Structures are given as structure tokens and as C-alpha cells.
mmCIF file of C-alpha atoms in Angstrom:
data_model
loop_
_atom_site.group_PDB
_atom_site.id
_atom_site.type_symbol
_atom_site.label_atom_id
_atom_site.label_comp_id
_atom_site.label_asym_id
_atom_site.label_seq_id
_atom_site.Cartn_x
_atom_site.Cartn_y
_atom_site.Cartn_z
ATOM 1 C CA MET A 267 90.777 69.625 133.464
ATOM 2 C CA HIS A 268 91.023 71.915 130.266
ATOM 3 C CA GLY A 269 92.608 70.298 127.355
ATOM 4 C CA CYS A 270 94.709 70.542 124.591
ATOM 5 C CA ARG A 271 93.884 68.779 121.676
ATOM 6 C CA VAL A 272 96.220 68.491 118.471
ATOM 7 C CA LEU A 273 93.655 67.617 115.425
ATOM 8 C CA ALA A 274 94.022 65.481 112.259
ATOM 9 C CA THR A 275 90.269 66.414 110.418
ATOM 10 C CA THR A 276 89.972 66.488 106.215
ATOM 11 C CA VAL A 277 86.525 68.485 105.019
ATOM 12 C CA GLN A 278 84.722 67.911 101.884
ATOM 13 C CA SER A 279 81.268 69.593 101.028
ATOM 14 C CA GLY A 280 81.442 71.054 104.549
ATOM 15 C CA THR A 281 81.585 67.125 106.237
ATOM 16 C CA VAL A 282 84.081 65.538 107.798
ATOM 17 C CA ARG A 283 85.774 61.929 105.451
ATOM 18 C CA SER A 284 87.435 59.258 107.956
ATOM 19 C CA ILE A 285 90.973 59.021 108.528
ATOM 20 C CA ASP A 286 90.260 54.866 106.523
ATOM 21 C CA GLU A 287 88.959 57.263 102.968
ATOM 22 C CA ILE A 288 92.348 58.687 102.514
ATOM 23 C CA ASN A 289 95.002 57.042 100.504
ATOM 24 C CA ASN A 290 97.674 59.255 99.617
ATOM 25 C CA PRO A 291 101.538 57.013 100.316
ATOM 26 C CA HIS A 292 102.699 60.216 101.987
ATOM 27 C CA ASP A 293 99.040 61.232 103.605
ATOM 28 C CA VAL A 294 99.043 57.343 105.078
ATOM 29 C CA TYR A 295 102.245 56.489 106.339
ATOM 30 C CA PHE A 296 101.961 60.383 108.267
ATOM 31 C CA ARG A 297 98.850 58.834 109.622
ATOM 32 C CA GLU A 298 100.377 56.016 110.872
ATOM 33 C CA SER A 299 103.447 56.908 112.058
ATOM 34 C CA PHE A 300 102.026 60.357 114.426
ATOM 35 C CA THR A 301 99.040 58.361 115.574
ATOM 36 C CA ARG A 302 101.036 56.301 117.185
ATOM 37 C CA ARG A 303 100.595 57.765 121.246
ATOM 38 C CA GLU A 304 103.885 57.290 121.591
ATOM 39 C CA ILE A 305 105.790 59.022 118.277
ATOM 40 C CA ALA A 306 103.080 62.149 119.824
ATOM 41 C CA GLN A 307 103.381 62.500 122.430
ATOM 42 C CA ASP A 308 107.888 62.794 121.781
ATOM 43 C CA PHE A 309 107.469 65.467 118.502
ATOM 44 C CA LEU A 310 105.224 67.829 121.242
ATOM 45 C CA ARG A 311 107.526 66.999 123.967
ATOM 46 C CA GLN A 312 110.149 68.359 121.473
ATOM 47 C CA GLN A 313 108.391 70.682 119.629
ATOM 48 C CA LEU A 314 105.976 72.264 121.727
ATOM 49 C CA PRO A 315 107.641 75.701 123.393
ATOM 50 C CA ALA A 316 108.563 75.349 126.885
ATOM 51 C CA GLU A 317 105.868 77.511 128.309
ATOM 52 C CA LEU A 318 103.616 75.210 126.847
ATOM 53 C CA LEU A 319 104.919 72.221 127.913
ATOM 54 C CA GLU A 320 104.565 73.570 131.168
ATOM 55 C CA VAL A 321 101.570 73.814 131.303
ATOM 56 C CA VAL A 322 99.696 70.855 129.045
ATOM 57 C CA GLU A 323 99.244 67.265 130.245
ATOM 58 C CA LEU A 324 101.215 64.906 127.617
ATOM 59 C CA ASP A 325 100.021 61.385 129.596
ATOM 60 C CA SER A 326 95.805 63.074 128.800
ATOM 61 C CA LEU A 327 96.976 63.577 124.877
ATOM 62 C CA GLU A 328 94.084 62.164 122.382
ATOM 63 C CA ILE A 329 94.291 61.166 118.792
ATOM 64 C CA SER A 330 91.388 62.798 116.262
ATOM 65 C CA LYS A 331 90.329 59.830 113.886
ATOM 66 C CA ASP A 332 88.951 63.140 110.621
ATOM 67 C CA SER A 333 90.814 65.965 109.022
ATOM 68 C CA TYR A 334 89.884 69.316 107.904
ATOM 69 C CA VAL A 335 91.777 69.083 104.670
ATOM 70 C CA SER A 336 89.212 69.559 101.677
ATOM 71 C CA ARG A 337 89.062 67.027 99.028
ATOM 72 C CA GLU A 338 90.461 68.678 95.754
ATOM 73 C CA LEU A 339 93.987 70.063 98.664
ATOM 74 C CA ARG A 340 95.035 65.880 99.503
ATOM 75 C CA ALA A 341 97.481 65.883 96.645
ATOM 76 C CA SER A 342 98.969 68.298 98.877
ATOM 77 C CA TYR A 343 98.243 68.304 102.863
ATOM 78 C CA SER A 344 96.988 65.784 105.847
ATOM 79 C CA ASP A 345 95.896 67.223 108.593
ATOM 80 C CA LEU A 346 96.377 65.846 112.313
ATOM 81 C CA VAL A 347 94.980 67.001 115.793
ATOM 82 C CA TYR A 348 95.685 66.573 119.653
ATOM 83 C CA ARG A 349 93.805 67.178 122.009
ATOM 84 C CA LEU A 350 96.074 67.237 125.209
ATOM 85 C CA LYS A 351 94.120 68.777 129.076
ATOM 86 C CA TRP A 352 95.891 71.308 130.883
ATOM 87 C CA ARG A 353 97.269 71.278 134.538
ATOM 88 C CA VAL A 354 95.390 73.401 136.558
ATOM 89 C CA PRO A 355 97.460 75.130 139.034
ATOM 90 C CA ASP A 356 95.683 75.026 143.236
ATOM 91 C CA GLN A 357 94.077 77.331 144.220
ATOM 92 C CA ALA A 358 96.684 77.486 147.114
ATOM 93 C CA ASP A 359 100.422 75.513 146.997
ATOM 94 C CA PRO A 360 102.073 75.632 150.659
ATOM 95 C CA THR A 361 105.611 76.661 149.124
ATOM 96 C CA VAL A 362 104.660 79.699 147.776
ATOM 97 C CA PRO A 363 105.040 82.576 150.706
ATOM 98 C CA ASP A 364 101.790 84.561 150.971
ATOM 99 C CA GLN A 365 102.154 87.668 148.612
ATOM 100 C CA ALA A 366 102.380 90.911 151.021
ATOM 101 C CA ASP A 367 99.025 92.631 150.371
ATOM 102 C CA PRO A 368 99.369 95.955 148.795
ATOM 103 C CA THR A 369 96.247 97.729 150.801
ATOM 104 C CA VAL A 370 98.429 96.716 154.812
ATOM 105 C CA PRO A 371 101.773 99.221 155.864
ATOM 106 C CA ASP A 372 104.606 97.120 156.579
ATOM 107 C CA GLN A 373 105.917 97.395 159.738
ATOM 108 C CA ALA A 374 108.984 98.707 159.417
ATOM 109 C CA ASP A 375 106.440 101.701 158.743
ATOM 110 C CA LEU A 376 106.581 104.452 161.269
ATOM 111 C CA THR A 377 104.319 107.138 159.254
ATOM 112 C CA VAL A 378 99.869 106.485 161.051
ATOM 113 C CA PRO A 379 97.530 106.852 158.865
ATOM 114 C CA GLU A 380 94.978 109.417 158.789
ATOM 115 C CA GLN A 381 91.577 108.661 160.066
ATOM 116 C CA ALA A 382 88.879 108.300 157.831
ATOM 117 C CA ASP A 383 86.085 111.225 157.357
ATOM 118 C CA PRO A 384 82.882 110.093 157.985
ATOM 119 C CA THR A 385 81.151 112.488 155.872
ATOM 120 C CA VAL A 386 83.547 111.392 153.209
ATOM 121 C CA PRO A 387 82.459 108.161 150.489
ATOM 122 C CA GLU A 388 84.603 105.262 151.104
ATOM 123 C CA ARG A 389 86.800 105.672 148.022
ATOM 124 C CA ALA A 390 87.456 101.819 146.493
ATOM 125 C CA ASP A 391 89.714 100.155 147.177
ATOM 126 C CA PRO A 392 92.276 100.027 144.077
ATOM 127 C CA ALA A 393 93.984 96.150 144.901
ATOM 128 C CA VAL A 394 89.536 94.641 145.666
ATOM 129 C CA PRO A 395 88.602 93.425 141.970
ATOM 130 C CA GLU A 396 85.083 94.754 141.373
ATOM 131 C CA ARG A 397 81.872 92.276 141.126
ATOM 132 C CA ALA A 398 82.963 90.162 137.734
ATOM 133 C CA ASP A 399 79.952 90.198 135.144
ATOM 134 C CA PRO A 400 78.189 86.412 135.268
ATOM 135 C CA ALA A 401 78.078 86.057 131.374
ATOM 136 C CA ALA A 402 82.295 86.510 131.408
ATOM 137 C CA ALA A 403 82.335 84.872 134.353
ATOM 138 C CA VAL A 404 84.583 81.093 133.637
ATOM 139 C CA ASP A 405 84.176 78.552 136.677
ATOM 140 C CA LEU A 406 87.796 76.871 136.488
ATOM 141 C CA GLU A 407 86.649 73.152 136.541
ATOM 142 C CA ASP A 408 83.846 74.245 133.716
ATOM 143 C CA ALA A 409 86.864 75.056 131.523
ATOM 144 C CA ALA A 410 88.704 72.111 132.029
ATOM 145 C CA ALA A 411 85.736 70.231 131.222
ATOM 146 C CA THR A 412 85.486 72.528 128.066
ATOM 147 C CA LEU A 413 87.782 74.675 126.518
ATOM 148 C CA ALA A 414 91.228 73.337 125.164
ATOM 149 C CA LEU A 415 93.829 73.904 123.015
ATOM 150 C CA HIS A 416 93.726 72.731 120.246
ATOM 151 C CA VAL A 417 97.548 72.541 118.357
ATOM 152 C CA TYR A 418 96.929 71.582 114.899
ATOM 153 C CA ILE A 419 99.511 69.682 113.043
ATOM 154 C CA LEU A 420 99.197 70.953 108.662
ATOM 155 C CA PHE A 421 101.874 68.492 107.105
ATOM 156 C CA GLU A 422 102.022 70.127 103.144
ATOM 157 C CA HIS A 423 104.138 66.619 101.566
ATOM 158 C CA LYS A 424 104.054 67.824 98.540
ATOM 159 C CA SER A 425 108.377 68.228 96.661
ATOM 160 C CA HIS A 426 107.411 71.515 96.816
ATOM 161 C CA PRO A 427 106.462 74.583 99.742
ATOM 162 C CA ASP A 428 102.564 75.633 99.104
ATOM 163 C CA TYR A 429 102.714 79.799 99.196
ATOM 164 C CA TRP A 430 98.621 79.570 100.792
ATOM 165 C CA VAL A 431 99.297 76.900 103.966
ATOM 166 C CA LEU A 432 98.495 80.595 105.733
ATOM 167 C CA LEU A 433 95.018 80.330 104.435
ATOM 168 C CA GLN A 434 94.004 76.511 105.139
ATOM 169 C CA LEU A 435 95.229 76.798 109.225
ATOM 170 C CA LEU A 436 92.950 79.205 108.742
ATOM 171 C CA ARG A 437 90.066 77.199 107.343
ATOM 172 C CA TYR A 438 90.563 74.603 109.766
ATOM 173 C CA ILE A 439 90.782 77.663 113.012
ATOM 174 C CA ALA A 440 87.033 78.623 111.780
ATOM 175 C CA LEU A 441 85.690 75.062 111.107
ATOM 176 C CA GLN A 442 86.831 74.180 114.711
ATOM 177 C CA GLY A 443 85.483 76.965 116.017
ATOM 178 C CA ASP A 444 81.682 77.321 114.596
ATOM 179 C CA ALA A 445 82.139 72.759 115.612
ATOM 180 C CA TYR A 446 82.932 74.325 119.414
ATOM 181 C CA ARG A 447 80.109 76.610 119.487
ATOM 182 C CA LYS A 448 78.078 73.551 117.766
ATOM 183 C CA GLN A 449 79.133 71.275 120.108
ATOM 184 C CA HIS A 450 79.049 73.812 123.541
ATOM 185 C CA PRO A 451 75.973 76.705 122.689
ATOM 186 C CA GLU A 452 75.980 78.006 126.264
ATOM 187 C CA ALA A 453 80.395 78.682 125.426
ATOM 188 C CA LYS A 454 81.830 82.560 125.254
ATOM 189 C CA THR A 455 84.616 81.936 124.364
ATOM 190 C CA LEU A 456 86.340 79.434 122.022
ATOM 191 C CA PRO A 457 89.371 77.439 122.649
ATOM 192 C CA PRO A 458 93.008 78.474 121.238
ATOM 193 C CA VAL A 459 94.662 76.916 118.915
ATOM 194 C CA TYR A 460 98.456 76.262 118.657
ATOM 195 C CA PRO A 461 99.512 75.487 114.154
ATOM 196 C CA LEU A 462 101.756 73.489 113.553
ATOM 197 C CA VAL A 463 103.301 73.161 110.317
ATOM 198 C CA LEU A 464 105.378 69.846 109.531
ATOM 199 C CA TYR A 465 106.937 70.514 106.380
ATOM 200 C CA HIS A 466 109.657 67.428 104.496
ATOM 201 C CA GLY A 467 109.369 68.657 101.005
ATOM 202 C CA GLU A 468 112.483 68.778 98.249
ATOM 203 C CA SER A 469 113.247 73.527 98.264
ATOM 204 C CA ARG A 470 114.014 74.813 101.393
ATOM 205 C CA TRP A 471 110.044 76.513 103.328
ATOM 206 C CA ARG A 472 110.570 80.330 102.433
ATOM 207 C CA MET A 473 106.865 79.974 102.889
ATOM 208 C CA PRO A 474 105.536 83.554 104.402
ATOM 209 C CA SER A 475 105.292 83.517 108.430
ATOM 210 C CA ASP A 476 102.286 85.032 109.223
ATOM 211 C CA PHE A 477 98.825 86.168 108.145
ATOM 212 C CA HIS A 478 98.994 90.043 107.482
ATOM 213 C CA ALA A 479 102.280 89.219 104.609
ATOM 214 C CA LEU A 480 99.332 87.511 102.208
ATOM 215 C CA ILE A 481 97.178 91.047 102.076
ATOM 216 C CA ARG A 482 98.263 94.534 99.914
ATOM 217 C CA PRO A 483 97.977 96.399 100.458
ATOM 218 C CA LEU A 484 97.654 97.333 104.129
ATOM 219 C CA PRO A 485 97.392 100.496 105.617
ATOM 220 C CA GLU A 486 98.850 101.070 109.381
ATOM 221 C CA ALA A 487 94.442 102.293 109.917
ATOM 222 C CA LEU A 488 93.374 98.608 108.495
ATOM 223 C CA LYS A 489 95.539 96.767 110.031
ATOM 224 C CA PRO A 490 93.003 95.870 112.865
ATOM 225 C CA TYR A 491 90.205 94.991 110.946
ATOM 226 C CA VAL A 492 92.679 91.951 109.213
ATOM 227 C CA PRO A 493 92.392 88.629 110.837
ATOM 228 C CA GLN A 494 96.885 87.815 111.753
ATOM 229 C CA PHE A 495 98.778 85.102 113.352
ATOM 230 C CA ARG A 496 101.730 83.347 112.686
ATOM 231 C CA TYR A 497 102.123 79.281 113.048
ATOM 232 C CA ALA A 498 105.518 77.579 114.039
ATOM 233 C CA LEU A 499 107.832 75.887 111.266
ATOM 234 C CA HIS A 500 109.025 71.983 111.790
ATOM 235 C CA ASP A 501 111.521 72.183 108.165
ATOM 236 C CA LEU A 502 112.360 68.362 107.613
ATOM 237 C CA SER A 503 113.423 69.358 103.946
ATOM 238 C CA PRO A 504 117.070 67.612 102.552
ATOM 239 C CA ARG A 505 118.039 71.577 102.619
ATOM 240 C CA SER A 506 116.743 72.747 106.249
ATOM 241 C CA ASP A 507 119.939 72.071 109.165
ATOM 242 C CA VAL A 508 116.424 71.583 111.654
ATOM 243 C CA GLU A 509 117.887 68.843 114.015
ATOM 244 C CA ILE A 510 116.547 65.891 114.103
ATOM 245 C CA LYS A 511 115.100 64.586 118.312
ATOM 246 C CA GLY A 512 113.718 61.885 120.467
ATOM 247 C CA ASP A 513 112.895 58.284 120.602
ATOM 248 C CA VAL A 514 114.098 55.806 117.848
ATOM 249 C CA LEU A 515 110.668 55.944 116.690
ATOM 250 C CA THR A 516 110.266 59.368 116.547
ATOM 251 C CA ARG A 517 113.569 60.364 114.579
ATOM 252 C CA LEU A 518 113.218 57.654 112.610
ATOM 253 C CA VAL A 519 110.256 57.982 111.137
ATOM 254 C CA GLN A 520 111.167 62.345 110.909
ATOM 255 C CA LEU A 521 114.693 60.550 108.891
ATOM 256 C CA ALA A 522 111.594 59.031 106.316
ATOM 257 C CA LEU A 523 109.953 61.696 105.570
ATOM 258 C CA ARG A 524 113.062 63.697 105.090
ATOM 259 C CA TRP A 525 114.538 61.602 102.648
ATOM 260 C CA ILE A 526 111.622 59.857 100.833
ATOM 261 C CA PHE A 527 112.170 62.360 98.156
ATOM 262 C CA SER A 528 116.370 61.295 97.721
ATOM 263 C CA ASP A 529 117.350 59.836 94.426
ATOM 264 C CA GLN A 530 119.500 57.423 96.958
ATOM 265 C CA PRO A 531 116.066 55.831 98.424
ATOM 266 C CA LEU A 532 117.695 52.649 98.547
ATOM 267 C CA GLU A 533 120.318 53.804 101.231
ATOM 268 C CA HIS A 534 118.124 55.413 103.212
ATOM 269 C CA LEU A 535 115.535 52.546 103.520
ATOM 270 C CA GLU A 536 119.224 50.390 105.319
ATOM 271 C CA ARG A 537 119.956 53.090 107.675
ATOM 272 C CA LEU A 538 116.432 53.122 108.408
ATOM 273 C CA ILE A 539 115.954 49.679 108.742
ATOM 274 C CA ALA A 540 119.398 49.707 110.928
ATOM 275 C CA LEU A 541 117.714 51.583 113.121
ATOM 276 C CA ILE A 542 114.748 50.019 113.728
ATOM 277 C CA ASP A 543 116.604 47.566 115.255
ATOM 278 C CA GLN A 544 117.011 49.084 118.220
ATOM 279 C CA VAL A 545 112.767 48.946 118.802
ATOM 280 C CA ALA A 546 113.058 47.418 122.461
ATOM 281 C CA ASP A 547 109.099 46.007 122.102
ATOM 282 C CA ARG A 548 109.430 43.397 119.063
ATOM 283 C CA ASP A 549 105.328 43.597 117.711
ATOM 284 C CA THR A 550 106.254 47.624 117.913
ATOM 285 C CA ALA A 551 109.086 46.639 115.639
ATOM 286 C CA LEU A 552 107.696 44.909 112.980
ATOM 287 C CA GLN A 553 104.912 47.698 112.441
ATOM 288 C CA ILE A 554 106.892 50.433 112.211
ATOM 289 C CA LEU A 555 108.804 48.459 109.002
ATOM 290 C CA GLU A 556 106.632 47.580 107.833
ATOM 291 C CA SER A 557 104.521 51.335 107.215
ATOM 292 C CA LEU A 558 107.792 51.962 105.987
ATOM 293 C CA LEU A 559 108.408 49.471 103.596
ATOM 294 C CA ARG A 560 105.106 49.994 102.496
ATOM 295 C CA TYR A 561 105.688 53.628 102.153
ATOM 296 C CA TYR A 562 109.452 53.419 100.057
ATOM 297 C CA VAL A 563 107.768 50.947 97.624
ATOM 298 C CA GLN A 564 105.183 53.060 96.714
ATOM 299 C CA GLY A 565 106.200 57.167 97.393
ATOM 300 C CA THR A 566 109.163 56.516 95.645
ATOM 301 C CA GLN A 567 108.737 54.540 92.531
ATOM 302 C CA ARG A 568 111.225 53.665 92.842
ATOM 303 C CA VAL A 569 111.948 51.304 95.666
ATOM 304 C CA ASP A 570 109.617 47.440 94.683
ATOM 305 C CA GLU A 571 109.531 44.610 96.118
ATOM 306 C CA THR A 572 113.047 42.319 95.224
ATOM 307 C CA ASP A 573 114.764 45.764 96.971
ATOM 308 C CA ALA A 574 112.953 45.337 100.646
ATOM 309 C CA ARG A 575 113.583 41.452 100.389
ATOM 310 C CA ARG A 576 117.207 41.845 99.516
ATOM 311 C CA LEU A 577 117.524 44.634 102.153
ATOM 312 C CA LEU A 578 115.719 42.475 104.658
ATOM 313 C CA GLU A 579 117.651 39.537 104.855
ATOM 314 C CA GLN A 580 120.572 41.761 104.780
ATOM 315 C CA THR A 581 119.697 42.934 108.124
ATOM 316 C CA ALA A 582 118.609 40.611 109.668
ATOM 317 C CA PRO A 583 120.015 36.872 108.285
ATOM 318 C CA GLY A 584 118.428 33.566 110.413
ATOM 319 C CA ASP A 585 115.762 35.656 111.728
ATOM 320 C CA PRO A 586 112.581 33.468 111.943
ATOM 321 C CA ILE A 587 110.027 36.372 113.273
ATOM 322 C CA MET A 588 111.768 38.042 110.824
ATOM 323 C CA GLN A 589 111.692 36.015 107.257
ATOM 324 C CA THR A 590 108.238 34.785 107.667
ATOM 325 C CA PHE A 591 107.941 38.520 107.747
ATOM 326 C CA ILE A 592 109.036 39.210 104.581
ATOM 327 C CA ASP A 593 107.084 35.975 103.910
ATOM 328 C CA ARG A 594 103.880 38.047 104.147
ATOM 329 C CA TYR A 595 105.038 41.142 103.551
ATOM 330 C CA ILE A 596 105.969 40.420 99.857
ATOM 331 C CA GLU A 597 102.477 37.965 99.425
ATOM 332 C CA GLN A 598 100.149 41.219 100.667
ATOM 333 C CA GLY A 599 102.226 43.285 98.395
ATOM 334 C CA ARG A 600 101.127 41.308 95.256
ATOM 335 C CA GLU A 601 97.340 41.486 96.526
ATOM 336 C CA GLN A 602 97.298 44.810 96.918
ATOM 337 C CA GLY A 603 99.373 45.473 93.448
ATOM 338 C CA ILE A 604 96.605 44.169 92.030
ATOM 339 C CA GLU A 605 93.973 45.531 93.995
ATOM 340 C CA GLN A 606 95.553 48.626 93.306
ATOM 341 C CA GLY A 607 95.457 47.495 89.681
ATOM 342 C CA ILE A 608 91.973 46.582 89.068
ATOM 343 C CA GLU A 609 91.494 50.651 90.930
ATOM 344 C CA GLN A 610 93.251 51.892 88.783
ATOM 345 C CA GLY A 611 90.987 50.209 85.123
ATOM 346 C CA ARG A 612 88.177 51.618 86.534
ATOM 347 C CA GLU A 613 88.496 54.754 88.028
ATOM 348 C CA GLN A 614 90.578 55.063 83.993
ATOM 349 C CA GLY A 615 87.076 53.713 83.232
ATOM 350 C CA LYS A 616 85.151 56.816 84.626
ATOM 351 C CA ALA A 617 87.448 59.210 83.676
ATOM 352 C CA GLU A 618 87.071 58.209 80.074
ATOM 353 C CA MET A 619 83.429 58.262 79.575
ATOM 354 C CA LEU A 620 83.616 61.231 81.541
ATOM 355 C CA LEU A 621 86.226 62.746 78.853
ATOM 356 C CA ARG A 622 83.301 61.122 76.163
ATOM 357 C CA GLN A 623 80.174 62.972 77.896
ATOM 358 C CA MET A 624 82.543 67.063 78.046
ATOM 359 C CA GLU A 625 83.465 66.323 74.277
ATOM 360 C CA ARG A 626 79.785 66.016 73.751
ATOM 361 C CA LYS A 627 78.455 68.334 75.445
ATOM 362 C CA PHE A 628 80.521 71.789 75.354
ATOM 363 C CA GLY A 629 82.925 70.224 72.473
ATOM 364 C CA PRO A 630 86.928 69.823 72.678
ATOM 365 C CA THR A 631 87.530 69.874 75.896
ATOM 366 C CA ASP A 632 91.497 71.694 76.352
ATOM 367 C CA VAL A 633 94.309 69.887 78.024
ATOM 368 C CA ARG A 634 94.303 71.796 81.645
ATOM 369 C CA LEU A 635 90.894 69.832 81.140
ATOM 370 C CA ARG A 636 91.598 67.051 80.615
ATOM 371 C CA GLN A 637 94.883 66.279 82.517
ATOM 372 C CA GLN A 638 92.781 67.939 85.799
ATOM 373 C CA ILE A 639 90.288 64.925 84.799
ATOM 374 C CA GLN A 640 92.294 61.323 84.490
ATOM 375 C CA GLU A 641 93.925 62.734 87.399
ATOM 376 C CA ALA A 642 91.346 62.562 90.000
ATOM 377 C CA ASP A 643 90.326 60.573 92.322
ATOM 378 C CA ALA A 644 86.400 57.796 92.119
ATOM 379 C CA GLU A 645 84.563 59.669 94.523
ATOM 380 C CA THR A 646 85.731 62.979 92.879
ATOM 381 C CA LEU A 647 84.999 61.732 89.185
ATOM 382 C CA LEU A 648 81.004 61.134 90.256
ATOM 383 C CA GLU A 649 80.433 64.254 91.071
ATOM 384 C CA TRP A 650 81.813 65.256 88.146
ATOM 385 C CA SER A 651 79.813 63.124 86.394
ATOM 386 C CA ASP A 652 76.347 64.103 88.371
ATOM 387 C CA ARG A 653 77.719 68.128 87.290
ATOM 388 C CA ILE A 654 77.963 67.026 83.956
ATOM 389 C CA LEU A 655 73.476 66.713 83.832
ATOM 390 C CA THR A 656 73.223 70.605 85.023
ATOM 391 C CA ALA A 657 75.873 72.431 83.806
ATOM 392 C CA GLU A 658 75.969 75.014 81.270
ATOM 393 C CA THR A 659 79.961 75.113 80.819
ATOM 394 C CA PRO A 660 82.531 73.204 81.495
ATOM 395 C CA GLU A 661 84.877 75.246 84.362
ATOM 396 C CA ALA A 662 81.081 75.143 85.661
ATOM 397 C CA VAL A 663 81.021 70.774 86.383
ATOM 398 C CA PHE A 664 84.266 71.881 88.422
ATOM 399 C CA HIS A 665 83.238 74.158 90.682
#
């Protein structure tokens, strides 16, 4: 069968980064939620056009564990890729009547066609296609096994939209095509990509929707030679009027994303915890609850463990399973806080060391570069520390 993918990938220095290497709280919650099979299937069922849903198999969903977002953009973007197989129609459907042959006269037509002149060469029958070029012919079963529709979900988790989102989408399309070509060296075509942007910032999305809108000037004579594509947008921002649809889990994670930047996170968290009570499977409910609490504690910076515990005790008083979860969650929060404090201390030390190296080699560091160093992660600081050995200007350290 043909396949359809929704991919999740991060590319760093030409390599693909694993899902476990990404620590942004928005990214973590997005991945924890949308890599759950039941949520992914229901979300695609609500978001894909009806025409696509008719030709793909949602039950065949495969979820990638990699990402195509570069390291520099990880603070702004996450992405996922799902793979879906195509529905291949039977070659002959007995429920569909045969179509009339346009070369055979209708029985009601009493006109007798003229006899063919044997001295005149026979003309080609327009109803019969010419023999296909073997190089261009595609076997249906072979295509089904290799070609795929890639539904690429790009999740923008900044509080304000990024004007250049189309460039990230184009980057993925090119990287995916190159990867497919290497995996299938005999292929003469590439799988199609359905790009879907998921946005949950504070302001409404008012960014260009097609690639040609980014190019100026763009005279008519040049348009055929410039790439052109659009993307589907799912705007979860509070100002959006998009209706949240789907099963309870799908609605819950989308509402959590919509409300994360709210100035009343506790009130919204209480409503979300109440929704979890509608989840029938207890293990699933506790997993979703743990992920949700971690997200609102780390993602809002205005909800602490005390607030979380109070909400849980109000929601399910006397529930022994919930009480066990509360105790476990608080203890995990303490352990994670200690580990994060140690790691942050290490990163601050690396940043200070790089700043000292910069100042010794190039003189005083301006405010912009100093801030860039202080906000970088440990891996980026290590790479910059290597570059400073050969860099001739401060800018060369960062590019």
C-alpha cells in the first residue's frame, strides 16, 4: 500500500536529533501528547481534509521519533511526522458498472459506420493510450510500498508567530526529499508532503500563507521558476475562533496548549484536571495528568508543586490512587528541581568561561552577543568554545 507520514525531526549540523535530546517544556508536552497513538489518530481525523481521509488508512499510523528542526530554532519550533498508508482501490469493483466504451457506437445509434479503406493506414484509437515509457511506469504495489504522503506537523511554541515559518517548511520538504532519494536510489518521483502548522501563541496568526508572498519583486514572468506551496494552519491561540474538536484526550491537550500563556493558569489547570476525570482508562489518565502538571509548572512559571497538590486534592479527595500519584509527583518534582539546578549551574559556568575567552581574544563583548551566550545550551556552548580557537572575528564564533 501507499503510505502517508506525519514526521517529527530535528536537524543539527546535517544530522537528525533524537526526541530525547529536546528539553523545552512546550516541545516536551507537544511530543508526549501527539506521539500517543490515540491522540495522533483522532487529531488527524479532525484536521486532514475529507478528500485525504478518504484515501489514507488512519489505522496504519506510524510515528517518527526524530525531528527536522535545527538547533538554532528549537526554542521556537517542534515538529512531528506521522506515516500513513494509502488505500489502494481494487482494480475491478463489482459494485461499479462498467463505463461505456466511447469507441463503440450506442445500440440505439442506427447509423452504419463506413467501411475502412484498406489502402489507408489505420489511425490510432484515441481511447487506447499509447504504450507507456518503461522508465516512467510505476507499479501500483511497488509504489504502495515506498511512496508516502508526508503530513508534516510544525508546532510553533513561541508567544508570537514567526514570519519565516514557510522557510522551515521548505527546509523540511527538501530534507525529506533528499532522505527519500538516498533510501530509494531507483525512485524517479518523491512522496507528497502535507504541511500543517500548529500554533498556540498569545496573538493571532497573520503570517503569509504561501511561499510566493515572501518573494518581492516577483513579476509574472518569474513566478513559474520560484517554488510555490501553502500550508494548513491550526490556530489554537486564545484569540482564534477555531473550535477544539475530537475525543476528550485530543481536546484536553489542545486546550492545555491554548491556555498555557494565560494570566490565570491555575483556573485553567483546574478545568483541565476535571476533564481528565472523563478518561476511562486509569493508567492513561494518570500519564496524561503527570504530563499536564509538569507542563504547567515548567511552562507557566506561575504554578508550583503546592498549587498542583492543592488542585489534585480538591479534584479527587480520598482517592488512594490519586494520593499515591500526588506523593510520587511531588517527590519527582523535588528530584528534577535538584537535577535542573545542578545542570543550570554547569551551563552558567561554561557560559562565563566562553565570555572570558571572547573578551581576552576580541575585547569587550557587546550586550547582544553576551545575551546569546548566556541563553545557549551546554552543547551549543561547547561548539562555540571550539570555534573560538580559529575564529578571526566575534561573529565567526556563532556562524
